[in-house]
CSV table of C-alpha atoms in Angstrom, one decimal:
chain,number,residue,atom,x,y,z
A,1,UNK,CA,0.0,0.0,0.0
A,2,UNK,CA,1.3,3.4,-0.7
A,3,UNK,CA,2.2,6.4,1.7
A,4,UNK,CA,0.2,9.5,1.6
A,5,UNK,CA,2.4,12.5,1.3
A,6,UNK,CA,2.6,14.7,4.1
A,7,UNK,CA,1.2,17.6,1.7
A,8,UNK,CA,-1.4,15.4,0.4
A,9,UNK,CA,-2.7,15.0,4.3
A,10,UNK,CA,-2.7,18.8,4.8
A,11,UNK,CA,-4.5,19.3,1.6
A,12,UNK,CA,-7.4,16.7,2.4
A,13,UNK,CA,-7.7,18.1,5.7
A,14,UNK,CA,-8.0,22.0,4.6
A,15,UNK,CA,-10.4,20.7,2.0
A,16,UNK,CA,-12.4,19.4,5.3
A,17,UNK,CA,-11.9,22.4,7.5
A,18,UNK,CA,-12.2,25.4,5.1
A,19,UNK,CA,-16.3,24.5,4.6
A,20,UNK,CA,-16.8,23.9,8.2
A,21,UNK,CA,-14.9,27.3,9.7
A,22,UNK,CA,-17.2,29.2,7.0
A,23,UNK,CA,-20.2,27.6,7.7
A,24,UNK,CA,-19.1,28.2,11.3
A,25,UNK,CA,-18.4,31.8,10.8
A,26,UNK,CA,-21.5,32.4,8.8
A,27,UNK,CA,-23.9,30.7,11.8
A,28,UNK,CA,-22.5,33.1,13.9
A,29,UNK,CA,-22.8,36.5,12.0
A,30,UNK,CA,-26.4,35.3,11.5
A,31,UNK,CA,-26.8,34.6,15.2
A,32,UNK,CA,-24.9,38.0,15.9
A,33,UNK,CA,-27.7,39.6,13.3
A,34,UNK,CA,-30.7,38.3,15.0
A,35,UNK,CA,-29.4,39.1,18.4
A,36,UNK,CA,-29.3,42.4,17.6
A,37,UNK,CA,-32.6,42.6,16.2
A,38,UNK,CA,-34.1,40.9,19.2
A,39,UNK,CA,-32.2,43.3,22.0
A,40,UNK,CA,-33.5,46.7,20.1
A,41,UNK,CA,-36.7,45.4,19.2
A,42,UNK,CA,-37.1,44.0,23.1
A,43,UNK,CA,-35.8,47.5,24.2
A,44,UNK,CA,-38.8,49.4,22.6
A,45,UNK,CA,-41.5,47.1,23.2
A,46,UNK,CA,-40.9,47.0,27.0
A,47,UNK,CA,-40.9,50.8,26.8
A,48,UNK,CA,-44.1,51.0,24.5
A,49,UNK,CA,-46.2,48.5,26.1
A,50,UNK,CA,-49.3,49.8,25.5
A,51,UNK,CA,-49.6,49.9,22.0
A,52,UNK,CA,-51.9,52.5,21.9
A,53,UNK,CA,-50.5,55.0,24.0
A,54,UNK,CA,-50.5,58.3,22.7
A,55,UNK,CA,-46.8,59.8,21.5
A,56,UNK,CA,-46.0,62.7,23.0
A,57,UNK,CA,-43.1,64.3,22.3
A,58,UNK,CA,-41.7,66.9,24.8
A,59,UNK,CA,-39.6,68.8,22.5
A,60,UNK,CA,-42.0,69.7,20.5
A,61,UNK,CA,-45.0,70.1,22.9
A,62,UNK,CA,-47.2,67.5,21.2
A,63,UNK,CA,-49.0,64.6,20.9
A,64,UNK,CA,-49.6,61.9,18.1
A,65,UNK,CA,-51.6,58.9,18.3
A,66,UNK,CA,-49.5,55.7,17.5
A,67,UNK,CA,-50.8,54.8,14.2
A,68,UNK,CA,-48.6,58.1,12.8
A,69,UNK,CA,-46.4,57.2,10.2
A,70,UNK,CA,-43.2,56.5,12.6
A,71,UNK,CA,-45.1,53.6,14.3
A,72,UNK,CA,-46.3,52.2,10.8
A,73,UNK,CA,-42.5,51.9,10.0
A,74,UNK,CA,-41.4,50.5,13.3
A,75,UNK,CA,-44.1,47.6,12.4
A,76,UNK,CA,-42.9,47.1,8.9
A,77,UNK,CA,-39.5,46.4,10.7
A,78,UNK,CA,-41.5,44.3,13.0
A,79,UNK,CA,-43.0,42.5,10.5
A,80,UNK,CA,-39.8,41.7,8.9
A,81,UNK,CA,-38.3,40.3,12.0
A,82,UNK,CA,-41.1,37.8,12.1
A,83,UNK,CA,-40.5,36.6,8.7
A,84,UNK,CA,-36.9,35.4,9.8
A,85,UNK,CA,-37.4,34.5,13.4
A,86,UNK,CA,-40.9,33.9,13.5
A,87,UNK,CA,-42.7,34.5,16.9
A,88,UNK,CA,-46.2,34.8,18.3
A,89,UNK,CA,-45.5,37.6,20.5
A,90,UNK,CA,-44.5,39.3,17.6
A,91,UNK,CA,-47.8,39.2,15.7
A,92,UNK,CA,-49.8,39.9,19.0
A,93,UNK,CA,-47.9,42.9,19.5
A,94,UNK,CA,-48.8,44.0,15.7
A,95,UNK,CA,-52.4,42.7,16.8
A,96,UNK,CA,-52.7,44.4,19.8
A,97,UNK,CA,-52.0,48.2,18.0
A,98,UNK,CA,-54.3,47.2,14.9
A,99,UNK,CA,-57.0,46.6,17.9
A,100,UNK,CA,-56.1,49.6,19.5
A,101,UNK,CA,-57.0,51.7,16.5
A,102,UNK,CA,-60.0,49.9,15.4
A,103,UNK,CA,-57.9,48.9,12.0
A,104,UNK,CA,-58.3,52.8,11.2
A,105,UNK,CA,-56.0,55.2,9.6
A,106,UNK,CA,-55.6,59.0,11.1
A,107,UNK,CA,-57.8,61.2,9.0
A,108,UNK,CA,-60.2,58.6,8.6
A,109,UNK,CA,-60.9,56.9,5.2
A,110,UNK,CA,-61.1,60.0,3.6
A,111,UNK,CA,-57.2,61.0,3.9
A,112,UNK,CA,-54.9,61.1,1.1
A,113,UNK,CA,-52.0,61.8,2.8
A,114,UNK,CA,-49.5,59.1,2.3
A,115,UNK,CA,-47.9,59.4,6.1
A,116,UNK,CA,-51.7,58.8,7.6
A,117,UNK,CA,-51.5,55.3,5.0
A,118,UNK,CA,-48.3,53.8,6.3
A,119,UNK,CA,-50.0,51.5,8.9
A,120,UNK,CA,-52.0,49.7,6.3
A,121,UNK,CA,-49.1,47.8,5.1
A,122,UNK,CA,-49.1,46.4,8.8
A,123,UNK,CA,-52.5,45.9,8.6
A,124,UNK,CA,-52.6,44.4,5.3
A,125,UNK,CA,-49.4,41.8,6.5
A,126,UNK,CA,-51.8,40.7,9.7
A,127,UNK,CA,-54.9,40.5,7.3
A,128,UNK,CA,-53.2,37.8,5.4
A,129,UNK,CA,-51.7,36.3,8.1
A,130,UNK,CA,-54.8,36.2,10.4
A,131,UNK,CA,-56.4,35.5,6.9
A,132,UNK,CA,-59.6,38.0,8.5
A,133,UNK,CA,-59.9,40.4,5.1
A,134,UNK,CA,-61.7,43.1,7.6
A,135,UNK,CA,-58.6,44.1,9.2
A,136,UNK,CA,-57.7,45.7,6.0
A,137,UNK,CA,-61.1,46.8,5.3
A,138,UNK,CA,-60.0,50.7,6.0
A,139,UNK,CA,-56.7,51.1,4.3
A,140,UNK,CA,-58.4,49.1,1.0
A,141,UNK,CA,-61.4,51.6,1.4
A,142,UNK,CA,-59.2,54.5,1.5
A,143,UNK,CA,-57.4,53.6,-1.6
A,144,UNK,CA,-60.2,52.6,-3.6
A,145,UNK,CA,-61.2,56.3,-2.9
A,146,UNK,CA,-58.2,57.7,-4.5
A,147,UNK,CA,-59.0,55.3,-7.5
A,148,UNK,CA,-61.9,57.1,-7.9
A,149,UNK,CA,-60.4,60.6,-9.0
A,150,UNK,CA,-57.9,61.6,-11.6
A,151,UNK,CA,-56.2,63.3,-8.7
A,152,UNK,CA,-52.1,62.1,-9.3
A,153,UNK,CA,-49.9,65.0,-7.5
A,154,UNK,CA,-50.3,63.4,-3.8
A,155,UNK,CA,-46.8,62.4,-3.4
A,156,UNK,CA,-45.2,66.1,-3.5
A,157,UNK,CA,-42.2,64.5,-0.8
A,158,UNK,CA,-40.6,61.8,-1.6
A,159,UNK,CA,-40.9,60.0,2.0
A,160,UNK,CA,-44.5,59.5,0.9
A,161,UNK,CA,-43.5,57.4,-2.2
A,162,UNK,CA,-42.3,54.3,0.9
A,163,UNK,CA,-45.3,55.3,2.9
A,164,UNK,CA,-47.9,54.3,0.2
A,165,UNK,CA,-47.2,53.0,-3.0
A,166,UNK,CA,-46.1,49.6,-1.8
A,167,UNK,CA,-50.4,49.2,-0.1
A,168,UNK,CA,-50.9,49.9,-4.1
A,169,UNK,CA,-49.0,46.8,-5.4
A,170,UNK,CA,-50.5,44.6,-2.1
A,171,UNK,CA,-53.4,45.5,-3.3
A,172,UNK,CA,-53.2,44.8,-6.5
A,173,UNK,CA,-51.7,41.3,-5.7
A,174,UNK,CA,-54.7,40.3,-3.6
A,175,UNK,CA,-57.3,41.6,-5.7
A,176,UNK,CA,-56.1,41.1,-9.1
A,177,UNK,CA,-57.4,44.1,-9.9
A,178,UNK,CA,-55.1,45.8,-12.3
A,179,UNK,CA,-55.9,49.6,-11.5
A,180,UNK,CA,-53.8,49.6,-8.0
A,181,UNK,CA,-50.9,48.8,-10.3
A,182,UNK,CA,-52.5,51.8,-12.9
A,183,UNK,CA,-52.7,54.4,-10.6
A,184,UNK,CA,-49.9,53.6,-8.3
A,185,UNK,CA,-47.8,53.8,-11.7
A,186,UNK,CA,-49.3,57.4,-12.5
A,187,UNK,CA,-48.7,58.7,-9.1
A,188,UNK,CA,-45.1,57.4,-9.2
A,189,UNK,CA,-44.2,58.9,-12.5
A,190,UNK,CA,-45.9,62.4,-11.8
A,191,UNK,CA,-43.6,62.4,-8.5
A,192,UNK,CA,-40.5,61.1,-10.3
A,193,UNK,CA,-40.7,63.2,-13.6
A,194,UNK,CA,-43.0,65.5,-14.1
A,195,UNK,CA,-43.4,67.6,-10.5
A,196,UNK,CA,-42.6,71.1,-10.8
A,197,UNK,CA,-42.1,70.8,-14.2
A,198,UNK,CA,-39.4,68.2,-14.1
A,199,UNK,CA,-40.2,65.9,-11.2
A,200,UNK,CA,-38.0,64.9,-8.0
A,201,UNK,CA,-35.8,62.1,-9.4
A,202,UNK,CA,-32.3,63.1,-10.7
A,203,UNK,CA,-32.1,61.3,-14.0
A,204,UNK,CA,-28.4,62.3,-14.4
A,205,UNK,CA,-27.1,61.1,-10.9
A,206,UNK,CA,-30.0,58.6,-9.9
A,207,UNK,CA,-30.8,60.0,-7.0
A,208,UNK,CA,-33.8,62.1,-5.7
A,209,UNK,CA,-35.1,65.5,-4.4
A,210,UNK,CA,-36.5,65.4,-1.0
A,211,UNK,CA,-39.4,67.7,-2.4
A,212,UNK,CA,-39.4,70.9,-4.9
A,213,UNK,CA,-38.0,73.3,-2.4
A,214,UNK,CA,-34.2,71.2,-2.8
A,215,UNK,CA,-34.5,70.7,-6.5
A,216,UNK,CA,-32.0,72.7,-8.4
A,217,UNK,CA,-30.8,75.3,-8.1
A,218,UNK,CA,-31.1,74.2,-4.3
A,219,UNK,CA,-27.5,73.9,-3.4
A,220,UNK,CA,-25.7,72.3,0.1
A,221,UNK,CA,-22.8,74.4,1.3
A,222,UNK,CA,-20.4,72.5,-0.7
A,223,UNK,CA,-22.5,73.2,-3.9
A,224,UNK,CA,-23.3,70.0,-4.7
A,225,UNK,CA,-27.2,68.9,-4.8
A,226,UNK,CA,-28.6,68.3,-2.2
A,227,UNK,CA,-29.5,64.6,-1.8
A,228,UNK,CA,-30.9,63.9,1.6
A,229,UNK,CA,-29.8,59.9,2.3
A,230,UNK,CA,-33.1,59.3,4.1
A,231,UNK,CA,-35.2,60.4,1.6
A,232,UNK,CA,-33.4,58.5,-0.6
A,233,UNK,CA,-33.7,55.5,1.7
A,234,UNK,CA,-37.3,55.5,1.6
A,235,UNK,CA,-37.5,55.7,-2.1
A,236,UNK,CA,-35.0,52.5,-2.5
A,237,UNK,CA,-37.5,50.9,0.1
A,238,UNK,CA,-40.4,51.5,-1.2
A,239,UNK,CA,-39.4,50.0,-4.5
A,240,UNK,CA,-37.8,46.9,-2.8
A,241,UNK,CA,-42.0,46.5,-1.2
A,242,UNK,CA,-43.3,47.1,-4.4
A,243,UNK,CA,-41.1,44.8,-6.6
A,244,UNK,CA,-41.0,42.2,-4.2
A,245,UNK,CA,-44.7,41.4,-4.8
A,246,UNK,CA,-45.1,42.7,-8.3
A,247,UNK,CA,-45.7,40.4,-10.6
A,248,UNK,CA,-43.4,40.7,-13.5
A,249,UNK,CA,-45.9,41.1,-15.8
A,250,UNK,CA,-47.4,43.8,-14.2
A,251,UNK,CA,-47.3,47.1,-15.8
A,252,UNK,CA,-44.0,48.8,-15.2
A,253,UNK,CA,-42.8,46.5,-13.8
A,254,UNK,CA,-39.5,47.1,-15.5
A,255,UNK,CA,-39.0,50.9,-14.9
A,256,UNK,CA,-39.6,49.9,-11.3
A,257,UNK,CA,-36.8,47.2,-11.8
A,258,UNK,CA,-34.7,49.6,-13.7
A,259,UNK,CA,-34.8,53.1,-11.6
A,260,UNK,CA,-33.9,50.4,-8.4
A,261,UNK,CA,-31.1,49.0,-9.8
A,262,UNK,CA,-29.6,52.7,-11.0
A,263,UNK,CA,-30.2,53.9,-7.8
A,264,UNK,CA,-28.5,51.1,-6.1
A,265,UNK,CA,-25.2,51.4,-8.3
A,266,UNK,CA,-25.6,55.3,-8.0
A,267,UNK,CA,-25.4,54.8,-3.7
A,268,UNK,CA,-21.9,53.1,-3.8
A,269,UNK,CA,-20.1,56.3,-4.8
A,270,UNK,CA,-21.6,58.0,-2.0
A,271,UNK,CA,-20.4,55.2,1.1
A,272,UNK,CA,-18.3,56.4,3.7
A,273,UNK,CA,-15.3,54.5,4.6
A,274,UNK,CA,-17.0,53.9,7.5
A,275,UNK,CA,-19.9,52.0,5.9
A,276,UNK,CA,-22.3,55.1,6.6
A,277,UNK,CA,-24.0,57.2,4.5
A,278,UNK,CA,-23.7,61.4,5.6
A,279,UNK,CA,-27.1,62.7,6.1
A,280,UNK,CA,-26.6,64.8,3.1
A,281,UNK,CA,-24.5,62.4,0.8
A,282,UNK,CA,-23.0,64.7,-1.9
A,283,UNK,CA,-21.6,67.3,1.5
A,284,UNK,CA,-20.0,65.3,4.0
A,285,UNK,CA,-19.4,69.0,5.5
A,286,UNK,CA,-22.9,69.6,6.5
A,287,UNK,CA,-23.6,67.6,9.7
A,288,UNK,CA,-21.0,64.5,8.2
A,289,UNK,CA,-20.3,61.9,10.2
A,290,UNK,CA,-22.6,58.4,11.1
A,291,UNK,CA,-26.7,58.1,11.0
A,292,UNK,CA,-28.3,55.2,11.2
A,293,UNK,CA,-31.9,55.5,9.2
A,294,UNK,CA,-30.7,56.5,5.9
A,295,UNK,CA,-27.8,53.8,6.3
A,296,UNK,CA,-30.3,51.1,7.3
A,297,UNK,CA,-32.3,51.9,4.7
A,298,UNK,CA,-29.8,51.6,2.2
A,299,UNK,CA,-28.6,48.2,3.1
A,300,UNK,CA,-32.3,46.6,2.9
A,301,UNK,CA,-32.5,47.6,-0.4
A,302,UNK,CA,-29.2,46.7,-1.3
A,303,UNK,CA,-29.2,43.0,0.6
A,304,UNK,CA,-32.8,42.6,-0.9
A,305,UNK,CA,-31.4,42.3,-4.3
A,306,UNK,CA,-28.7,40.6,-3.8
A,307,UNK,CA,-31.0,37.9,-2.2
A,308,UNK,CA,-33.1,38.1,-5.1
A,309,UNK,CA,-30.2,37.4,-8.0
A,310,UNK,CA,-31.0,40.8,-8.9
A,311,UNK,CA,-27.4,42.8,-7.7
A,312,UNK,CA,-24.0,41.1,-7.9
A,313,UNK,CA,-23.0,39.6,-4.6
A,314,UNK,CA,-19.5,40.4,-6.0
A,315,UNK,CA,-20.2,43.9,-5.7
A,316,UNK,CA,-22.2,44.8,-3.0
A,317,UNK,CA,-20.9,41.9,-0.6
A,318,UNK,CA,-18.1,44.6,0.6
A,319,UNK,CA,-20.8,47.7,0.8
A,320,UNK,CA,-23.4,45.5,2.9
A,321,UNK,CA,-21.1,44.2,5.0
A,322,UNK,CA,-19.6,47.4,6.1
A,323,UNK,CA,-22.7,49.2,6.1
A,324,UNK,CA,-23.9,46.4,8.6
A,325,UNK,CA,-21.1,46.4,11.0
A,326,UNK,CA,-21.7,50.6,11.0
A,327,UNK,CA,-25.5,49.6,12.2
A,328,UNK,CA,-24.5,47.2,14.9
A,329,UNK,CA,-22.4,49.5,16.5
A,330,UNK,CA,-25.3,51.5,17.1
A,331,UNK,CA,-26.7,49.5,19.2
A,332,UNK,CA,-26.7,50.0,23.0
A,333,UNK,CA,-26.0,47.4,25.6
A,334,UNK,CA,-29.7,47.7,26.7
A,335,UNK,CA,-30.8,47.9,22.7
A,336,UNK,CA,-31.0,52.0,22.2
A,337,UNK,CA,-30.5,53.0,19.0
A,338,UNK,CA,-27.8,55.4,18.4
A,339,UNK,CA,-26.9,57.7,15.9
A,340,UNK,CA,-30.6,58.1,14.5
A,341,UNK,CA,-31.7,61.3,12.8
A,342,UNK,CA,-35.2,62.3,14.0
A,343,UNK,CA,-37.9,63.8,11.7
A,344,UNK,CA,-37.1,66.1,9.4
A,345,UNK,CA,-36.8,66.8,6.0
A,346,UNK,CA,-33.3,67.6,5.3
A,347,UNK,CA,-29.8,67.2,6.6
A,348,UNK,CA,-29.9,70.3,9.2
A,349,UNK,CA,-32.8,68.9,10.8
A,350,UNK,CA,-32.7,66.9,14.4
A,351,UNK,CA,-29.2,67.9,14.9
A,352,UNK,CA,-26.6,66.9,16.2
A,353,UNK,CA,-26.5,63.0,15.9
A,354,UNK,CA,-24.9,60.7,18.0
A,355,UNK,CA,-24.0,57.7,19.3
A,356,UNK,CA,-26.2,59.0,22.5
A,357,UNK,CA,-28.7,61.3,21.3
A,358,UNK,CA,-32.3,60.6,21.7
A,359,UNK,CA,-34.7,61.2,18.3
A,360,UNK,CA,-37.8,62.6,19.0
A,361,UNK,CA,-39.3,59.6,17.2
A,362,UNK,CA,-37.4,56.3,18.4
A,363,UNK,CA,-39.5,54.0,16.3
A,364,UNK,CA,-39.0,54.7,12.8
A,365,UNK,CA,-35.6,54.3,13.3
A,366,UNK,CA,-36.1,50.7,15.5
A,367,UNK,CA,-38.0,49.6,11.6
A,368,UNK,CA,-35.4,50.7,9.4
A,369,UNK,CA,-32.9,48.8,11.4
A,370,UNK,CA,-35.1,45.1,11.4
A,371,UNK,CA,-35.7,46.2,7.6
A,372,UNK,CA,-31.8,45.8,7.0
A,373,UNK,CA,-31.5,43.2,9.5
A,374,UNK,CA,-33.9,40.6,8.3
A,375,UNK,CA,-32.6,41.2,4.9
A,376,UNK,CA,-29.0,40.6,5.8
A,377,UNK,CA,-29.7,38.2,7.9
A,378,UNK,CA,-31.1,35.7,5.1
A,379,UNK,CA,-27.4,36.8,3.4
């Protein structure tokens, strides 16, 4: 019988051991992830234990219900986390607020307003979950209002593009009815190209205008555009919500498609070395430094696609992780949320940020983060 070479021996061996120490690594990063998720997530619902407790926010000397637009993210975050680590007290949580607000939306059927809309994609998620249709009874009547009208210049701020126009393409899913996806398109293009005569989205550079009052020639103090990474973020998000529903037949599907992956490619540019993106991403000058929301935002929508064999792991591998490792060192002992830039609409706004200021919102943020968690997570 012959000898095995020393060499040989080592070779066979690293050929064993190389797999395992990855798969090793990998379990833990994924176990790092959800640990993180579940110590911020715990953090806020054992501060907000009643659901339905009215926000009031001192700063500002005024109250919100908790069906505003900050909660509705928090629960798409929420939602998210279930997906990947699926739990019971997670849905009766999401239950429990829906309950509280009778399944309503503030402003009633009748609004418009995109912000008002956000907790229908919550209640939409527990409608098909608890399979009971009424809980989405309100947010489904309030759209089917807006079909009604040739009305198409709603979404005059770009946040309100995430905030909405996903409910459109849930709708149409569940309905089959093709004139969510009609009008959702019509709102989306008057918003992206024909607002104020030219519309919010940056055809050149791929990026957007937070609303007419920063479109050109709106300049940041470095003279650059200014390109808010928030409002960006919500823009990547929403079409990450919409597409990953949309049938590919639906109409416009493909512009959908094609003004995500342009913006995704545009972001990279834009990265900090230290994974973040500045609140304003073309002037690291004006309030630079790390924020968590716009960041977080960013990294759903990139991880999404390269879950879905739609970006090249190859080149956003590097991005994500460094954008990820930016997030979790956000994240308190006790599961506060650093680093996260409360409402606004532009990069002055809710200044300074840092690794221990307190937003005046704490639950938008708390969503964007499960958003990019869950997503890299299934990386």
């Amino acid at each position: 019988m012959k000898r095995i070479s020393t060499n040989l021996l080592v070779i066979i061996a690293l050929t064993i051991m190389i797999p395992c120490l990855a798969m090793g690594q990998s379990t833990k990063n994924k176990e790092q992830i959800l640990k993180s998720m579940e110590l911020a997530n715990h953090y806020f619902m054992n501060k907000w234990q009643d659901v339905g407790k009215i926000i009031y926010v001192p700063s500002k000397h005024k109250s919100w219900p908790s069906h505003i637009w900050t909660r509705g993210v928090y629960y798409e975050g929420l939602m998210a986390l279930n997906q990947v680590d699926p739990k019971d007290q997670y849905i009766q949580y999401a239950m429990d607020w829906g309950k509280a607000h009778d399944w309503s939306l503030r402003g009633g059927i009748e609004t418009r307003n995109a912000d008002n809309q956000c907790a229908g994609q919550t209640y939409i998620d527990l409608a098909l979950i608890k399979k009971d249709t009424a809980l989405m009874s309100n947010i489904k009547a309030s759209i089917d209002l807006m079909l009604t009208t040739d009305q198409v210049d709603d979404w005059s701020w770009i946040d309100a593009i995430q905030m909405a126009m996903p409910i459109f393409a849930r709708l149409g899913d569940i309905t089959g009815n093709t004139a969510y996806y009609n009008k959702m398109w019509e709102m989306y293009d008057y918003t992206r190209s024909k607002l104020n005569g030219g519309g919010l989205y940056d055809t050149k550079n791929h990026l957007w205008w937070r609303d007419k009052d920063f479109m050109p020639p709106y300049k940041e103090p470095n003279g650059k555009d200014c390109y808010w990474s928030r409002g960006n973020g919500w823009v990547a998000a929403a079409l990450v919500r919409v597409l990953d529903g949309l049938p590919k037949t639906a109409p416009h599907y493909n512009d959908y498609l094609q003004d995500y992956k342009d913006m995704m490619q545009a972001i990279l540019k834009y990265q900090n070395k230290g994974g973040y993106w500045n609140v304003s991403m073309a002037d690291p000058t004006n309030f630079g430094g790390k924020e968590l929301t716009g960041t977080a935002l960013f990294t759903y929508a990139m991880a999404w696609g390269v879950n879905q064999g739609i970006l090249k792991k190859k080149t956003f591998k590097k991005p994500i992780s460094s954008a990820w490792a930016m997030l979790y060192s956000c994240v308190h002992p006790n599961g506060f949320l650093g680093y996260v830039q409360g409402t606004g609409k532009e990069p002055k706004d809710s200044q300074p940020v840092g690794y221990n200021h307190e937003p005046d919102f704490e639950d938008f943020g708390l969503g964007c983060f499960l958003l990019a968690g869950s997503e890299v997570y299934k990386l």
